[in-house]
JSON list of C-alpha atoms in Angstrom, two decimals:
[
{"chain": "G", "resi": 195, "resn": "UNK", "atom": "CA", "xyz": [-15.80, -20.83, -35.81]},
{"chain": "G", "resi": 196, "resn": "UNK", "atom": "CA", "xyz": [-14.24, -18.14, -33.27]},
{"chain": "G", "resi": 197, "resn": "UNK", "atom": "CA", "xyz": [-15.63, -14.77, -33.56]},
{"chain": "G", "resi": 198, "resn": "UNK", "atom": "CA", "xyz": [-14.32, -11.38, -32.05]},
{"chain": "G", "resi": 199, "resn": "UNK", "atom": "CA", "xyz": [-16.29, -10.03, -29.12]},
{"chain": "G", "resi": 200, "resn": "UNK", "atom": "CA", "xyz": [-17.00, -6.57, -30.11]},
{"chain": "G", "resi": 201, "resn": "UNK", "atom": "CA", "xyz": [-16.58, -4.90, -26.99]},
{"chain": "G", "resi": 202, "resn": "UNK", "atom": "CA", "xyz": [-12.79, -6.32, -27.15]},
{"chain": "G", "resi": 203, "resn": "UNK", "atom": "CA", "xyz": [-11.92, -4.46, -30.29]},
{"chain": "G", "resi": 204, "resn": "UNK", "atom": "CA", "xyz": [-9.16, -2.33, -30.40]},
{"chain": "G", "resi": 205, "resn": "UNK", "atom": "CA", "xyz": [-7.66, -3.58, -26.90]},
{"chain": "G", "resi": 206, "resn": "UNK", "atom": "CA", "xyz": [-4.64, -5.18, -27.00]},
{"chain": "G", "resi": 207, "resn": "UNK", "atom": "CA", "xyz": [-5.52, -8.97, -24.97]},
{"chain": "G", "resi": 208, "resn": "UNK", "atom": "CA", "xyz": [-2.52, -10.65, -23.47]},
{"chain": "G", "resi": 209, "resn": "UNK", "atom": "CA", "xyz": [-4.28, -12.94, -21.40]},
{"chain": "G", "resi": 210, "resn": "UNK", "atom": "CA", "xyz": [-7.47, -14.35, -21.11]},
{"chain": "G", "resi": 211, "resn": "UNK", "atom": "CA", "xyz": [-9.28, -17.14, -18.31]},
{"chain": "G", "resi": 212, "resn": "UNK", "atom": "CA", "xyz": [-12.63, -18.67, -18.03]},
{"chain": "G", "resi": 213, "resn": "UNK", "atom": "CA", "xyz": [-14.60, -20.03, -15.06]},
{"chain": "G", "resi": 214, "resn": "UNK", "atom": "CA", "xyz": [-17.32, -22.21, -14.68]},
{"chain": "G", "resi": 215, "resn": "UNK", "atom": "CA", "xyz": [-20.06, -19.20, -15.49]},
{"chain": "G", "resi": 216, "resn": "UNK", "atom": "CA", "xyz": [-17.52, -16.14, -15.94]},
{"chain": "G", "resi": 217, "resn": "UNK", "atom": "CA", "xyz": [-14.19, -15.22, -17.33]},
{"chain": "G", "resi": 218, "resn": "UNK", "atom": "CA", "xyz": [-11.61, -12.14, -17.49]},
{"chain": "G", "resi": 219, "resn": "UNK", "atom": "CA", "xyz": [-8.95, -10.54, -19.38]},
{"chain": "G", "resi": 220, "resn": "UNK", "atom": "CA", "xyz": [-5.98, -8.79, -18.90]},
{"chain": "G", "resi": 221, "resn": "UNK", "atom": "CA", "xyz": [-4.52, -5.67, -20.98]},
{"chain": "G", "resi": 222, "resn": "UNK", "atom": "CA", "xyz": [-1.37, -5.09, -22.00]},
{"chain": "G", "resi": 223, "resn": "UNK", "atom": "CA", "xyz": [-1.62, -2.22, -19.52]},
{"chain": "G", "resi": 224, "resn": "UNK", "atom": "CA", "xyz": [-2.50, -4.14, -16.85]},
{"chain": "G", "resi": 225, "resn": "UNK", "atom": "CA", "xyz": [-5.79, -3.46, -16.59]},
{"chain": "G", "resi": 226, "resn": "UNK", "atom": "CA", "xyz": [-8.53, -6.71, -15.97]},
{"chain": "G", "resi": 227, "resn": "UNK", "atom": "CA", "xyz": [-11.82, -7.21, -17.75]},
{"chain": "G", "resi": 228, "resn": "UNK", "atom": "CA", "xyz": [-14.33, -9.33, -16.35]},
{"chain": "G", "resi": 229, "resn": "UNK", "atom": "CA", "xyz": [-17.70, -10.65, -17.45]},
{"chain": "G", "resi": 230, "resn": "UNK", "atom": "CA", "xyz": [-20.56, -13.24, -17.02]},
{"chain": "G", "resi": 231, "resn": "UNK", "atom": "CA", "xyz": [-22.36, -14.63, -13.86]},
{"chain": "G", "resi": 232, "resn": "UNK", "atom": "CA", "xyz": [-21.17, -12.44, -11.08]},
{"chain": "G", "resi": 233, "resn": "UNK", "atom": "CA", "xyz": [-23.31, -14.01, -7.74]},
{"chain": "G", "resi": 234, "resn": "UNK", "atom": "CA", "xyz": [-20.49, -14.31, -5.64]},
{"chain": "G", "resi": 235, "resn": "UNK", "atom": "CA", "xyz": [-18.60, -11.45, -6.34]},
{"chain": "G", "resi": 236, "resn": "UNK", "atom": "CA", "xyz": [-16.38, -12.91, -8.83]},
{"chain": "G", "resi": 237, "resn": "UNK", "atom": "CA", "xyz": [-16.38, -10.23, -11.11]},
{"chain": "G", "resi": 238, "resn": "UNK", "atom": "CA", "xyz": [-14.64, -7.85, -9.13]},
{"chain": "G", "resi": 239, "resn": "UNK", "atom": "CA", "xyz": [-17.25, -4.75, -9.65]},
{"chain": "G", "resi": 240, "resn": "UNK", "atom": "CA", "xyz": [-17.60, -4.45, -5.70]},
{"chain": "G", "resi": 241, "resn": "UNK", "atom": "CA", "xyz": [-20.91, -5.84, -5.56]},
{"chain": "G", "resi": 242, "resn": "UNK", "atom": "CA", "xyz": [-22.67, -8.99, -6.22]},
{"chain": "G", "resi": 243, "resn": "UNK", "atom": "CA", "xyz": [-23.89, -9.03, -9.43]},
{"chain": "G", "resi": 244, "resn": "UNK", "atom": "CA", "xyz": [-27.71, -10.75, -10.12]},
{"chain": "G", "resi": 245, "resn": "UNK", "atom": "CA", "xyz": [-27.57, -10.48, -13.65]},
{"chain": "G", "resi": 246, "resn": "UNK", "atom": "CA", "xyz": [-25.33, -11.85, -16.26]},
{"chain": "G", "resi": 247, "resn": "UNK", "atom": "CA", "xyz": [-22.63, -9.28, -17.54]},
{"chain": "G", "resi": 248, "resn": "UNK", "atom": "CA", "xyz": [-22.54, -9.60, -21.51]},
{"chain": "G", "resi": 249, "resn": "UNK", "atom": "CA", "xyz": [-19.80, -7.21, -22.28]},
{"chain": "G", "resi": 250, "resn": "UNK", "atom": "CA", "xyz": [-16.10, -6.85, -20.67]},
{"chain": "G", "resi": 251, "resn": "UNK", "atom": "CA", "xyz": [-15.72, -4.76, -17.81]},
{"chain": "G", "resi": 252, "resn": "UNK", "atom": "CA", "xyz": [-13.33, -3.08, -16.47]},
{"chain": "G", "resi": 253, "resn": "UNK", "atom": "CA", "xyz": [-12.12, -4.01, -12.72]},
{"chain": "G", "resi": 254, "resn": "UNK", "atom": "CA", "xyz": [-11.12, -0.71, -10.92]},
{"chain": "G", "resi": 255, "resn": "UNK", "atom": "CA", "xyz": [-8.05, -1.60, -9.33]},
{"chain": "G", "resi": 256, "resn": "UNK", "atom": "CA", "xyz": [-6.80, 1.44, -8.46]},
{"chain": "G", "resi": 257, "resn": "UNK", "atom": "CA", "xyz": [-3.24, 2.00, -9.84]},
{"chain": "G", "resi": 258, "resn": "UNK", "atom": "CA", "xyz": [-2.31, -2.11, -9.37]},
{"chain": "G", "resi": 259, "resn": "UNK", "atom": "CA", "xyz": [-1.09, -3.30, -13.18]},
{"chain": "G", "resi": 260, "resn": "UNK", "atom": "CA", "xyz": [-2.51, -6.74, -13.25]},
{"chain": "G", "resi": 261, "resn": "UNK", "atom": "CA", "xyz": [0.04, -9.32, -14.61]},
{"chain": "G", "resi": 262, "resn": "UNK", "atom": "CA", "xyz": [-1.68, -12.83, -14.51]},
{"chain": "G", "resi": 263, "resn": "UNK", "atom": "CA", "xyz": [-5.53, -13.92, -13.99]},
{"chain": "G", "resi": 264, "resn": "UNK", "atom": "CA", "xyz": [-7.12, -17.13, -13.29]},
{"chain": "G", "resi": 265, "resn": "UNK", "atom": "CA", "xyz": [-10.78, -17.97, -12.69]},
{"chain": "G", "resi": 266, "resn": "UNK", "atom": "CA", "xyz": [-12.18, -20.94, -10.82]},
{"chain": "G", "resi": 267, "resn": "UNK", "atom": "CA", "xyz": [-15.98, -21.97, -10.49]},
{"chain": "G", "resi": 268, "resn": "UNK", "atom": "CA", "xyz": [-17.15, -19.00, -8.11]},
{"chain": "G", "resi": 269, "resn": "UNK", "atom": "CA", "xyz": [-13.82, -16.63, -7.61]},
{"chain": "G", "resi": 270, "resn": "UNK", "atom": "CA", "xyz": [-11.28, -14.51, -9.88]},
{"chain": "G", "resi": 271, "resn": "UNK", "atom": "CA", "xyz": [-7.33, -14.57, -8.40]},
{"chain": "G", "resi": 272, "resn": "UNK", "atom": "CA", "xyz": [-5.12, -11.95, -9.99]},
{"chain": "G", "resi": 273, "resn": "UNK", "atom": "CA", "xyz": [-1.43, -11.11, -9.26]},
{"chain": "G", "resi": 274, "resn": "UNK", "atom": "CA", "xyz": [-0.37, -7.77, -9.65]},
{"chain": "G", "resi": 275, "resn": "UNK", "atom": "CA", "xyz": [3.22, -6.44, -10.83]},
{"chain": "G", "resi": 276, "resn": "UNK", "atom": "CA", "xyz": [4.60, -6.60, -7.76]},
{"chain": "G", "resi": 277, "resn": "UNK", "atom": "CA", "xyz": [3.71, -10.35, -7.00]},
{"chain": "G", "resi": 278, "resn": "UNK", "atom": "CA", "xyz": [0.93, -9.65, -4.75]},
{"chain": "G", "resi": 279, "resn": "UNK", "atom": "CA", "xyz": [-1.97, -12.26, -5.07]},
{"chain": "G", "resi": 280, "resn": "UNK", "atom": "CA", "xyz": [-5.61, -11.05, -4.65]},
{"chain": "G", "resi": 281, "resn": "UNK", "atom": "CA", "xyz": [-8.58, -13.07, -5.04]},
{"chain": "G", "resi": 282, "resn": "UNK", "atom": "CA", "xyz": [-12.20, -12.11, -5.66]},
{"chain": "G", "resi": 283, "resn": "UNK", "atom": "CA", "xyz": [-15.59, -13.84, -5.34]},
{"chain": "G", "resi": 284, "resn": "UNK", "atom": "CA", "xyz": [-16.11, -16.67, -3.32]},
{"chain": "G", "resi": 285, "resn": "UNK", "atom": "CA", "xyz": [-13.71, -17.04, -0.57]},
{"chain": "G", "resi": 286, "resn": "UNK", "atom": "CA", "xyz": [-12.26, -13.60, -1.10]},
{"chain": "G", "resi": 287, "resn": "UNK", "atom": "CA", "xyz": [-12.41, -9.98, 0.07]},
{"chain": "G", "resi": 288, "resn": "UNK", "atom": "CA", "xyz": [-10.23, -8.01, -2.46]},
{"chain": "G", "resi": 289, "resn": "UNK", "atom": "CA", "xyz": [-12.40, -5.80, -4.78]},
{"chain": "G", "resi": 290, "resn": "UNK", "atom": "CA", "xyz": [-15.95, -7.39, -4.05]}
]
């Protein structure tokens, strides 16, 4: 049966994406949550994480409103209001 994650109470989810080891969320603020295996960068955090990231956290991406997220096996691609496309993770530079 599905079950709340804690840490996501209270926010107000309009999207959510799952990779192979990770996934993310977006806010209705445009604001991007990430969490899970985070080797290659894909969580956005600006590093390379070792461990696994239980809870939601948040992607500083400066004053960008994040409109659409999609994971893949080893990278995170967001598009921000504007239409811009940035990827993180494998194969990309933006926020790792």
């Amino acid at each position: 049966e599905p079950e709340v994650i804690p840490a996501t109470k209270g926010m107000d989810v309009t999207a959510v994406a799952a990779g192979g080891l990770h996934a993310a969320l977006l806010t209705r603020d445009g604001a991007c949550y990430t969490w899970g295996w985070g080797e290659c960068g894909q969580l956005g955090l600006g590093r390379r994480v070792e461990e696994v990231v239980r809870v939601p956290t948040h992607v500083d991406t400066g004053d960008l409103r994040i409109t659409l997220v999609a994971c893949g096996a080893y990278h995170t691609a967001v598009v921000e209001e504007g239409g811009e496309l940035m990827t993180f993770g494998a194969g990309g530079k933006r926020f790792v």
